[in-house]
Amino acid sequence: MGQHDRYDAIIAGAGHNGLTTACYLARAGLKVLVVEKNDWIGGAAVSRSLHEGWTYSNCSYVCSLLRREIVRDLDLPKFGLQVIPYEGGATFTANGDYFAYHSDHDALRREIARHEPRDVDAYDRFSQTVIRQCRFIRPFLLRSAPDPTSFKINDLQELLYLVKRAHGLGPRELAETLRFWTMSIGDFLDEHFENDLIKAHLAGSGIIGTGLGVYSPGTAYVLLHHYMGDVDGAIGAWGFARGGMGAISKALGDCFEAAGGTIFTGSGVERFLVEGGKIIGVALDNGDEYRAPIVASNMDVKRTFLEHTDAKDLPEDFTRAVKRFKIRGSSGKLNIALDALPDFPAAPKGANFLRGDLHASESLAELERAYDDWKEGRWSANPYFDMLIPSQIDPTMAPPGKHMMTVFVQYAPYALEKDGVCSGENWTEEAKKAFAETVFDKIEQVCPDIRSKVVHAEIRTPRDIEREVGLTEGNIFQGELTFDQLLFNRPVPGYANYATPIEGMYLVGSSAHPGGGVMAAPGANAAREILKKLGKGAAVAAEAA
Amino acid sequence: MNARFDVIVIGAGHNGLAAAEALAKRGKSVCVVEQSDAVGGMACDRLAHLLYNPAPSGVETREIDTVSLSPEGAHVLIRRGEARFTSGKPHPDAAAYQTLYRRLVRYAGLLHQLAEAPPPGLEQGVTSLAGLRELSRLAKLGVGVKRLGKAEMREFLRILLTNAYDLLLDEMPDGPLPGALAADAVRGAFSGPRSPGTVLSLMYRLRHGGGVFLPAGGMGAVAGAYAEGARRAGAEVRCGLGVTRVIVEGDKVAGVLLSDGGRLDASAVLSSVGPMQTMRMAGIAEFDIEAVRRARKLRAKGSTAKLNLRLGGVPEFTGLSAAQVKARLLVAPSVAGVERSFNPAKYGDLPKQPVLEMVLTDGTGPSTLSVIAGHVPETSWTTDRRESFTASVVETIERFAPGFGSLVEEADLLTPEDISAMTGAPGGHWHHAEMGLDQMLTTRPTVGMARYRFGVAGLYLCGASAHPGGDVTGAPGRNSAAQVLADGVA
């Protein structure tokens, strides 16, 4: 490969964040190359056909957090992105009852009253608090986090913005906000609600994807992370990307190529090439080398620096901090092709809420016990799941009359315990099967006939997700969402502005602020920082008026 | 028996007494009313044994070492930042431990200034004098943090809200040495070392420099010194007299009714019992509905038991010298083990491997091993459960001190239920309310109650449920008194 392989910028990894950065840079007139190790693009936002006729969103599976500013900037609907909202959800109990969540307020109040009259008003208080907190935090998603130790004008401006927003809350609301940010979802729900089933239904969002339990402080914030999105302006609503989550990546990829960008798939970055403290390009697995003065890594911070960068190019304390960064695999997934819609004997026939997210964990204690198993290196004997059948709404996911089911499972460890030793190696085929059986047993609480409807099932452990997608330990957020790893601490204190110790090298994945979920905010924020450095003042995902 | 005072203090726990002393010193006539026959509340010999902070004047203390017991016999001797094996051999992680410990103590020093005054708040706005004073106080803290230097400041902000498990195990392999710090981080708390916020609770405990002190004459002497301080300043302390009601007239406090039918008049009442009990005394109707809801939902699940074992002789611990046996002995073999001991407590069950802090109280007579056992359930202490728990503690100790069981002559177990009944502490919780991140500083005990003022004009909280919270420091009492004086209500 010769001199002609020079680019203005190279993006390592075609996840949705890498593609977002790529789109913004290409649209600003840069010659951009995206390299991807897999034969397909999308990272963890993919649609895969693993069984003839079915499409699996086999990693991320629902969409809400994708920032609308970015969708608008990049004209993603023009490139085929269509998000279809789904309504409602339910938690089923072992004794044949359920709690249904309706997006219709009156229906929801009636359903809550059926379980616990006192919780009807509590729910309104709860959702007011959550919405207030969402409103507070949303503007921060598309801004860089300030470095409180710095006196640089940018950092001071951002810090001032934070202080102003916080001060604008008023003292009482500020105290409330501090409290909310530091509480556990369990305590927060206990404070509002009486009914255990209702609490359990609402608690799931606080633990999905984390290595924390419902009673771990900080999980109320994680709940926010799942509530602060929107579909067509409806805050907190979730939807399916038509054609699976890969539709998002495909729209981004098409947008990028329309802007003149190049994508190479099938060979990933083996090494980031550094000379005199500056990035000069990348070397791929297949031996190819490409040069560019700007390189952005969509890989998580650990993979980027511990596996693909020479340690001698990094300050020692930076490397230490990266080693310390917590990326914990805590969730598994089942993607299931169904011959027909399973039965839900507890629910009224054709109930609306069956098209939403379905669960079977009845109490906070049950959820906490699921976490206790994980701490010891075991998958939860009685797991929590977030189960959806998107083919009910999006017929492109399965052949006519058939269905596709996605089951997100919490908790499953990355390092599985066997004979007192915890190791990823212990995820043998038998272990994976046993894990799936545990999940199927639990699904039977909702759909007793589930096993007879299964045509094909893909079982994904944290280790599989790591191996395929490249996410360390299979952590869906590219790093735990705990206080020590949020805002100016994410991913490493002092490096929250997407830059790295290597000049010209950036981190654009969700290891960076504001973190995970198919949000595209880290990618867009990084693009803004990069363009600012280049003196190109293009507006990137400016706050909606 | 009617009388008039400027201030009535409900409860002669150390905080109530500290508040009384501070107010009496400023010329207020103060009466402390205590329902039990002795002063001190939870600061008594049966319940507490060690101080993590300076004792009140008049009490001699002796700093003691800590021995973290190892099931494999490699016990670790710890004195502040120094660690070695009890055999005298150097500990391989001593340097890492020392660096971490010194860092924690330095950061904890910054928190200290926050604890010694009412929690920061800017309710008054920045235009008033009080508001400016608040702002300057916060600025001072900011300067203190800045002074750490860039790298240390970043580390401070990173670890401040994190969990002890990661903090410790990032620096050293698991074992009795990090186990000891993990146990210190969660003692008295309803949390395990994996819970975020446990680094803050650890630093909180280290904010006086990190020493562990045995008061001469026991905790009773400490309580006595607090009472003596209050009396010397001119406060009256009446024991054996409960408050049945706080009298509220026209939205203002007017005094209290006593269990003997008497009435004391006062324009300020300080309550060292919990928020909910205080509300009940004053009448729920006097409070905002939101405040009542918050008080009712306050997290105060007692999770710590005290076991006093009277021994027929001095126990021998394998691998410990006679002097080392007199150290603070910890059974906290690993950070993971401390977390594991917490798991059952979440579901109301007993820990399988209890985490223990033990002190052998020396004296001329028969010796007593004073044991604090963490992570026990708050309620449902049947006789069976009491016996099986006592047996499991003795059995745990026996593992380190063969023959220990046969020395035990009498076991006095105080469960959270007992502690609640004895002292009125909400839920039998050591700190009256969980010292969680969401119940600290400006939100302690909860939103809108942080500045000691408690709904009705003239009514104040002065116990451990108020900022800065638990441990025998007297700080909540002193801060509360300062607020009363600042408000000019008495």
Short mmCIF file of C-alpha atoms in Angstrom, two decimals, chain A residues 114-473:
data_model
loop_
_atom_site.label_atom_id
_atom_site.label_comp_id
_atom_site.label_asym_id
_atom_site.label_seq_id
_atom_site.Cartn_x
_atom_site.Cartn_y
_atom_site.Cartn_z
CA ARG A 114 -56.22 -2.98 40.38
CA HIS A 115 -53.00 -3.87 42.23
CA GLU A 116 -52.68 -1.11 44.80
CA PRO A 117 -54.95 1.94 44.99
CA ARG A 118 -52.35 3.91 46.96
CA ASP A 119 -49.88 3.61 44.11
CA VAL A 120 -52.04 5.45 41.61
CA ASP A 121 -51.00 8.88 42.78
CA ALA A 122 -47.56 7.61 43.63
CA TYR A 123 -47.06 6.80 39.98
CA ASP A 124 -47.80 10.38 38.99
CA ARG A 125 -45.29 11.65 41.53
CA PHE A 126 -42.76 9.12 40.32
CA SER A 127 -43.14 9.99 36.66
CA GLN A 128 -43.03 13.71 37.37
CA THR A 129 -39.70 13.27 39.14
CA VAL A 130 -38.32 11.11 36.38
CA ILE A 131 -39.42 13.50 33.64
CA ARG A 132 -37.99 16.47 35.55
CA GLN A 133 -34.68 14.65 35.86
CA CYS A 134 -34.76 13.74 32.17
CA ARG A 135 -35.33 17.36 31.24
CA PHE A 136 -32.42 18.35 33.41
CA ILE A 137 -30.01 15.88 31.94
CA ARG A 138 -30.95 15.83 28.26
CA PRO A 139 -29.08 19.00 27.27
CA PHE A 140 -25.85 17.52 28.68
CA LEU A 141 -25.95 14.57 26.33
CA LEU A 142 -24.93 16.59 23.33
CA ARG A 143 -22.27 18.63 25.08
CA SER A 144 -18.79 17.72 26.11
CA ALA A 145 -18.27 17.20 29.82
CA PRO A 146 -16.22 19.95 31.49
CA ASP A 147 -12.95 19.13 33.21
CA PRO A 148 -13.34 20.66 36.67
CA THR A 149 -9.58 20.78 37.17
CA SER A 150 -8.97 22.82 34.07
CA PHE A 151 -8.95 26.57 33.56
CA LYS A 152 -9.35 26.34 29.79
CA ILE A 153 -12.04 28.60 28.43
CA ASN A 154 -14.05 25.70 27.03
CA ASP A 155 -14.06 23.79 30.27
CA LEU A 156 -14.97 26.87 32.26
CA GLN A 157 -17.82 27.59 29.88
CA GLU A 158 -19.17 24.08 30.18
CA LEU A 159 -18.73 24.13 33.94
CA LEU A 160 -20.60 27.42 34.09
CA TYR A 161 -23.37 25.91 31.99
CA LEU A 162 -23.63 23.03 34.45
CA VAL A 163 -23.70 25.37 37.43
CA LYS A 164 -26.28 27.59 35.74
CA ARG A 165 -28.53 24.67 34.93
CA ALA A 166 -28.14 23.34 38.46
CA HIS A 167 -28.75 26.75 40.00
CA GLY A 168 -31.79 27.23 37.79
CA LEU A 169 -33.39 24.29 39.54
CA GLY A 170 -33.70 26.16 42.81
CA PRO A 171 -32.28 24.81 46.08
CA ARG A 172 -34.99 22.27 46.78
CA GLU A 173 -35.01 20.83 43.33
CA LEU A 174 -31.24 20.77 43.34
CA ALA A 175 -31.21 18.73 46.53
CA GLU A 176 -33.79 16.45 44.97
CA THR A 177 -31.62 16.06 41.90
CA LEU A 178 -28.50 15.25 43.92
CA ARG A 179 -30.50 12.71 45.79
CA PHE A 180 -31.92 11.15 42.67
CA TRP A 181 -28.47 10.83 41.13
CA THR A 182 -27.11 9.01 44.12
CA MET A 183 -30.00 6.72 44.97
CA SER A 184 -30.64 3.14 44.14
CA ILE A 185 -33.62 2.41 41.96
CA GLY A 186 -34.88 0.06 44.67
CA ASP A 187 -34.84 2.75 47.35
CA PHE A 188 -36.34 5.26 44.96
CA LEU A 189 -39.22 2.95 44.14
CA ASP A 190 -39.67 1.88 47.77
CA GLU A 191 -40.03 5.53 48.60
CA HIS A 192 -42.88 5.94 46.13
CA PHE A 193 -44.69 2.66 45.80
CA GLU A 194 -46.24 0.01 48.02
CA ASN A 195 -46.83 -2.79 45.53
CA ASP A 196 -43.92 -5.10 44.87
CA LEU A 197 -45.01 -6.13 41.40
CA ILE A 198 -45.30 -2.53 40.23
CA LYS A 199 -41.89 -1.77 41.71
CA ALA A 200 -40.35 -4.78 40.00
CA HIS A 201 -41.83 -3.74 36.67
CA LEU A 202 -40.35 -0.28 36.91
CA ALA A 203 -36.99 -1.38 38.36
CA GLY A 204 -35.71 -3.27 35.33
CA SER A 205 -34.60 -0.12 33.57
CA GLY A 206 -32.28 0.66 36.46
CA ILE A 207 -30.18 -2.47 36.05
CA ILE A 208 -30.25 -3.39 32.37
CA GLY A 209 -26.70 -3.71 31.16
CA THR A 210 -25.02 -2.87 34.46
CA GLY A 211 -23.01 -4.79 37.03
CA LEU A 212 -25.22 -3.36 39.78
CA GLY A 213 -28.24 -4.57 41.67
CA VAL A 214 -31.55 -2.80 42.19
CA TYR A 215 -30.34 -1.70 45.62
CA SER A 216 -26.97 -0.38 44.44
CA PRO A 217 -26.80 3.41 44.74
CA GLY A 218 -26.60 5.03 41.33
CA THR A 219 -29.10 2.78 39.63
CA ALA A 220 -31.79 5.46 39.69
CA TYR A 221 -29.57 7.30 37.26
CA VAL A 222 -29.32 4.22 35.06
CA LEU A 223 -33.11 4.25 34.94
CA LEU A 224 -32.84 7.74 33.53
CA HIS A 225 -30.52 6.41 30.91
CA HIS A 226 -33.40 4.29 29.68
CA TYR A 227 -36.04 6.97 30.05
CA MET A 228 -34.42 10.03 28.54
CA GLY A 229 -34.93 9.02 24.94
CA ASP A 230 -37.92 9.68 22.78
CA VAL A 231 -39.65 8.49 19.67
CA ASP A 232 -40.98 11.38 17.59
CA GLY A 233 -40.81 13.68 20.58
CA ALA A 234 -42.63 11.39 23.02
CA ILE A 235 -40.22 11.39 25.97
CA GLY A 236 -39.49 7.99 27.40
CA ALA A 237 -41.12 6.16 24.48
CA TRP A 238 -39.33 3.25 22.85
CA GLY A 239 -39.66 1.87 19.37
CA PHE A 240 -38.37 -0.60 16.85
CA ALA A 241 -36.20 0.41 13.96
CA ARG A 242 -38.00 -1.06 10.95
CA GLY A 243 -35.87 -3.90 9.67
CA GLY A 244 -34.09 -4.30 12.98
CA MET A 245 -31.45 -2.18 14.70
CA GLY A 246 -29.19 -2.64 11.70
CA ALA A 247 -31.44 -0.16 9.93
CA ILE A 248 -29.85 2.58 12.02
CA SER A 249 -26.35 1.53 11.04
CA LYS A 250 -27.40 1.09 7.44
CA ALA A 251 -28.88 4.59 7.31
CA LEU A 252 -25.71 6.00 8.87
CA GLY A 253 -23.53 4.01 6.47
CA ASP A 254 -25.53 5.15 3.45
CA CYS A 255 -25.44 8.73 4.68
CA PHE A 256 -21.68 8.44 5.05
CA GLU A 257 -21.15 6.99 1.59
CA ALA A 258 -23.45 9.59 0.08
CA ALA A 259 -21.15 12.20 1.60
CA GLY A 260 -18.21 10.58 -0.21
CA GLY A 261 -16.90 8.37 2.61
CA THR A 262 -15.31 4.94 2.21
CA ILE A 263 -16.02 1.86 4.32
CA PHE A 264 -13.73 -1.19 4.35
CA THR A 265 -15.12 -4.25 6.10
CA GLY A 266 -13.56 -7.59 6.92
CA SER A 267 -10.36 -6.39 8.54
CA GLY A 268 -10.05 -4.49 11.79
CA VAL A 269 -7.38 -2.27 13.21
CA GLU A 270 -4.48 -4.29 14.52
CA ARG A 271 -2.43 -1.32 15.66
CA PHE A 272 -2.76 2.40 15.98
CA LEU A 273 0.40 3.86 14.46
CA VAL A 274 2.02 6.57 16.50
CA GLU A 275 5.09 8.65 15.76
CA GLY A 276 6.51 11.24 18.11
CA GLY A 277 3.35 11.34 20.20
CA LYS A 278 1.17 11.89 17.14
CA ILE A 279 -1.15 9.48 15.40
CA ILE A 280 -0.14 8.77 11.83
CA GLY A 281 -2.50 6.01 10.82
CA VAL A 282 -3.59 2.44 11.39
CA ALA A 283 -2.34 -1.02 10.49
CA LEU A 284 -5.02 -3.60 9.79
CA ASP A 285 -5.19 -7.31 10.56
CA ASN A 286 -4.69 -8.08 6.88
CA GLY A 287 -1.45 -6.12 6.79
CA ASP A 288 -2.77 -3.03 5.04
CA GLU A 289 -1.75 0.34 6.39
CA TYR A 290 -3.60 3.58 6.01
CA ARG A 291 -2.39 7.03 6.94
CA ALA A 292 -4.29 9.97 8.35
CA PRO A 293 -3.53 12.80 10.76
CA ILE A 294 -6.77 12.06 12.60
CA VAL A 295 -7.80 8.65 13.84
CA ALA A 296 -10.89 7.99 15.90
CA SER A 297 -11.47 4.73 17.69
CA ASN A 298 -14.99 3.43 18.08
CA MET A 299 -13.67 0.55 20.15
CA ASP A 300 -14.03 0.76 23.89
CA VAL A 301 -11.29 2.44 25.87
CA LYS A 302 -9.74 -0.80 27.12
CA ARG A 303 -9.62 -2.46 23.71
CA THR A 304 -8.31 0.68 22.07
CA PHE A 305 -5.43 1.32 24.43
CA LEU A 306 -4.61 -2.00 26.03
CA GLU A 307 -4.82 -4.18 22.95
CA HIS A 308 -4.23 -2.04 19.90
CA THR A 309 -1.92 0.73 21.06
CA ASP A 310 1.70 0.39 22.02
CA ALA A 311 1.99 1.01 25.76
CA LYS A 312 5.15 3.06 25.20
CA ASP A 313 3.08 5.63 23.32
CA LEU A 314 0.93 6.27 26.41
CA PRO A 315 1.66 7.92 29.75
CA GLU A 316 1.86 5.34 32.48
CA ASP A 317 -0.84 6.84 34.68
CA PHE A 318 -3.20 6.94 31.72
CA THR A 319 -2.66 3.25 31.06
CA ARG A 320 -3.22 2.54 34.74
CA ALA A 321 -6.48 4.46 34.66
CA VAL A 322 -7.61 2.58 31.56
CA LYS A 323 -6.82 -0.72 33.24
CA ARG A 324 -8.91 0.38 36.20
CA PHE A 325 -11.87 1.34 34.01
CA LYS A 326 -14.75 -1.02 34.74
CA ILE A 327 -16.37 -2.79 31.86
CA ARG A 328 -18.35 -5.67 33.26
CA GLY A 329 -20.26 -8.22 31.31
CA SER A 330 -23.58 -8.69 33.01
CA SER A 331 -26.12 -9.57 30.38
CA GLY A 332 -26.86 -12.30 27.90
CA LYS A 333 -29.34 -12.58 25.11
CA LEU A 334 -31.56 -15.07 23.35
CA ASN A 335 -32.71 -14.38 19.82
CA ILE A 336 -35.49 -16.74 18.94
CA ALA A 337 -37.25 -17.62 15.71
CA LEU A 338 -40.82 -18.68 16.50
CA ASP A 339 -43.10 -20.84 14.42
CA ALA A 340 -46.11 -18.89 15.68
CA LEU A 341 -46.99 -16.38 18.34
CA PRO A 342 -46.77 -18.13 21.72
CA ASP A 343 -49.74 -18.21 24.07
CA PHE A 344 -50.04 -15.75 26.92
CA PRO A 345 -52.69 -17.47 29.04
CA ALA A 346 -52.63 -14.75 31.70
CA ALA A 347 -53.31 -11.89 29.30
CA PRO A 348 -56.53 -11.00 27.48
CA LYS A 349 -56.37 -12.22 23.90
CA GLY A 350 -54.69 -9.75 21.58
CA ALA A 351 -53.85 -7.36 24.42
CA ASN A 352 -52.02 -4.28 23.26
CA PHE A 353 -49.34 -4.54 25.91
CA LEU A 354 -48.10 -7.86 24.53
CA ARG A 355 -46.42 -5.85 21.78
CA GLY A 356 -44.29 -4.13 24.35
CA ASP A 357 -41.56 -5.25 26.75
CA LEU A 358 -42.47 -8.31 28.79
CA HIS A 359 -40.96 -9.45 32.06
CA ALA A 360 -41.45 -12.06 34.74
CA SER A 361 -39.61 -10.74 37.82
CA GLU A 362 -42.11 -10.12 40.57
CA SER A 363 -40.26 -8.29 43.28
CA LEU A 364 -37.23 -6.18 44.03
CA ALA A 365 -35.91 -8.94 46.28
CA GLU A 366 -36.06 -11.37 43.37
CA LEU A 367 -34.11 -8.93 41.22
CA GLU A 368 -31.54 -8.38 43.97
CA ARG A 369 -31.05 -12.12 44.34
CA ALA A 370 -30.46 -12.35 40.61
CA TYR A 371 -27.63 -9.88 41.15
CA ASP A 372 -26.20 -11.85 44.08
CA ASP A 373 -25.78 -14.85 41.76
CA TRP A 374 -23.90 -12.75 39.25
CA LYS A 375 -21.50 -11.41 41.91
CA GLU A 376 -20.41 -14.99 42.53
CA GLY A 377 -19.79 -15.65 38.84
CA ARG A 378 -23.04 -17.50 38.12
CA TRP A 379 -25.89 -16.60 35.83
CA SER A 380 -29.04 -15.75 37.73
CA ALA A 381 -30.91 -18.87 38.74
CA ASN A 382 -34.05 -16.77 38.52
CA PRO A 383 -33.13 -14.22 35.88
CA TYR A 384 -34.69 -10.93 34.90
CA PHE A 385 -35.53 -10.59 31.26
CA ASP A 386 -36.70 -7.92 28.88
CA MET A 387 -38.56 -9.78 26.17
CA LEU A 388 -40.11 -8.40 23.01
CA ILE A 389 -41.66 -9.78 19.85
CA PRO A 390 -40.93 -7.03 17.34
CA SER A 391 -42.39 -8.99 14.42
CA GLN A 392 -45.85 -8.14 15.76
CA ILE A 393 -45.23 -4.56 14.73
CA ASP A 394 -42.51 -4.88 12.12
CA PRO A 395 -43.44 -7.71 9.71
CA THR A 396 -40.06 -7.55 7.99
CA MET A 397 -38.45 -9.43 10.88
CA ALA A 398 -40.01 -12.87 10.17
CA PRO A 399 -41.81 -14.77 7.44
CA PRO A 400 -45.60 -14.23 7.32
CA GLY A 401 -47.33 -15.77 10.31
CA LYS A 402 -44.03 -16.45 12.07
CA HIS A 403 -42.37 -14.36 14.72
CA MET A 404 -39.09 -13.18 16.04
CA MET A 405 -38.49 -12.84 19.77
CA THR A 406 -35.66 -11.04 21.49
CA VAL A 407 -34.91 -11.83 25.12
CA PHE A 408 -32.38 -9.69 26.95
CA VAL A 409 -31.23 -11.49 30.11
CA GLN A 410 -29.84 -9.99 33.26
CA TYR A 411 -27.59 -11.27 34.82
CA ALA A 412 -24.99 -13.39 33.11
CA PRO A 413 -21.33 -13.08 34.07
CA TYR A 414 -18.47 -12.80 31.65
CA ALA A 415 -16.22 -14.94 33.78
CA LEU A 416 -18.30 -17.96 34.67
CA GLU A 417 -17.63 -19.80 37.91
CA LYS A 418 -16.78 -23.46 37.75
CA ASP A 419 -15.16 -25.40 40.59
CA GLY A 420 -14.29 -22.17 42.36
CA VAL A 421 -12.58 -20.59 39.36
CA CYS A 422 -14.17 -17.74 37.41
CA SER A 423 -13.18 -17.65 33.77
CA GLY A 424 -14.61 -16.85 30.36
CA GLU A 425 -13.32 -20.27 29.28
CA ASN A 426 -16.04 -21.88 31.36
CA TRP A 427 -18.67 -20.76 28.84
CA THR A 428 -18.68 -24.11 27.08
CA GLU A 429 -21.47 -25.19 24.73
CA GLU A 430 -23.04 -27.14 27.60
CA ALA A 431 -22.89 -24.09 29.86
CA LYS A 432 -24.54 -21.97 27.18
CA LYS A 433 -27.29 -24.54 26.76
CA ALA A 434 -27.86 -24.72 30.50
CA PHE A 435 -28.04 -20.93 30.60
CA ALA A 436 -30.64 -20.93 27.81
CA GLU A 437 -32.66 -23.60 29.61
CA THR A 438 -32.73 -21.43 32.72
CA VAL A 439 -34.10 -18.58 30.65
CA PHE A 440 -36.66 -20.77 28.87
CA ASP A 441 -37.86 -22.05 32.24
CA LYS A 442 -38.46 -18.48 33.28
CA ILE A 443 -40.18 -17.58 29.99
CA GLU A 444 -42.58 -20.46 30.58
CA GLN A 445 -43.95 -18.42 33.45
CA VAL A 446 -45.27 -16.10 30.73
CA CYS A 447 -45.66 -18.43 27.75
CA PRO A 448 -46.00 -22.07 28.87
CA ASP A 449 -45.82 -23.29 25.28
CA ILE A 450 -42.71 -21.35 24.33
CA ARG A 451 -40.46 -24.38 23.85
CA SER A 452 -42.84 -25.94 21.30
CA LYS A 453 -42.78 -22.79 19.17
CA VAL A 454 -39.03 -22.42 18.87
CA VAL A 455 -37.62 -22.91 15.38
CA HIS A 456 -34.14 -21.59 16.10
CA ALA A 457 -32.49 -19.85 18.99
CA GLU A 458 -29.26 -17.94 19.14
CA ILE A 459 -27.75 -17.93 22.60
CA ARG A 460 -25.46 -15.00 23.37
CA THR A 461 -23.33 -14.83 26.47
CA PRO A 462 -21.23 -11.80 27.38
CA ARG A 463 -18.29 -13.71 25.97
CA ASP A 464 -20.00 -14.21 22.61
CA ILE A 465 -20.84 -10.53 22.45
CA GLU A 466 -17.24 -9.66 23.19
CA ARG A 467 -15.96 -12.04 20.57
CA GLU A 468 -18.30 -10.91 17.84
CA VAL A 469 -18.82 -7.22 18.46
CA GLY A 470 -15.58 -6.49 20.22
CA LEU A 471 -17.14 -4.99 23.33
CA THR A 472 -14.87 -5.84 26.26
CA GLU A 473 -16.62 -8.42 28.47
#
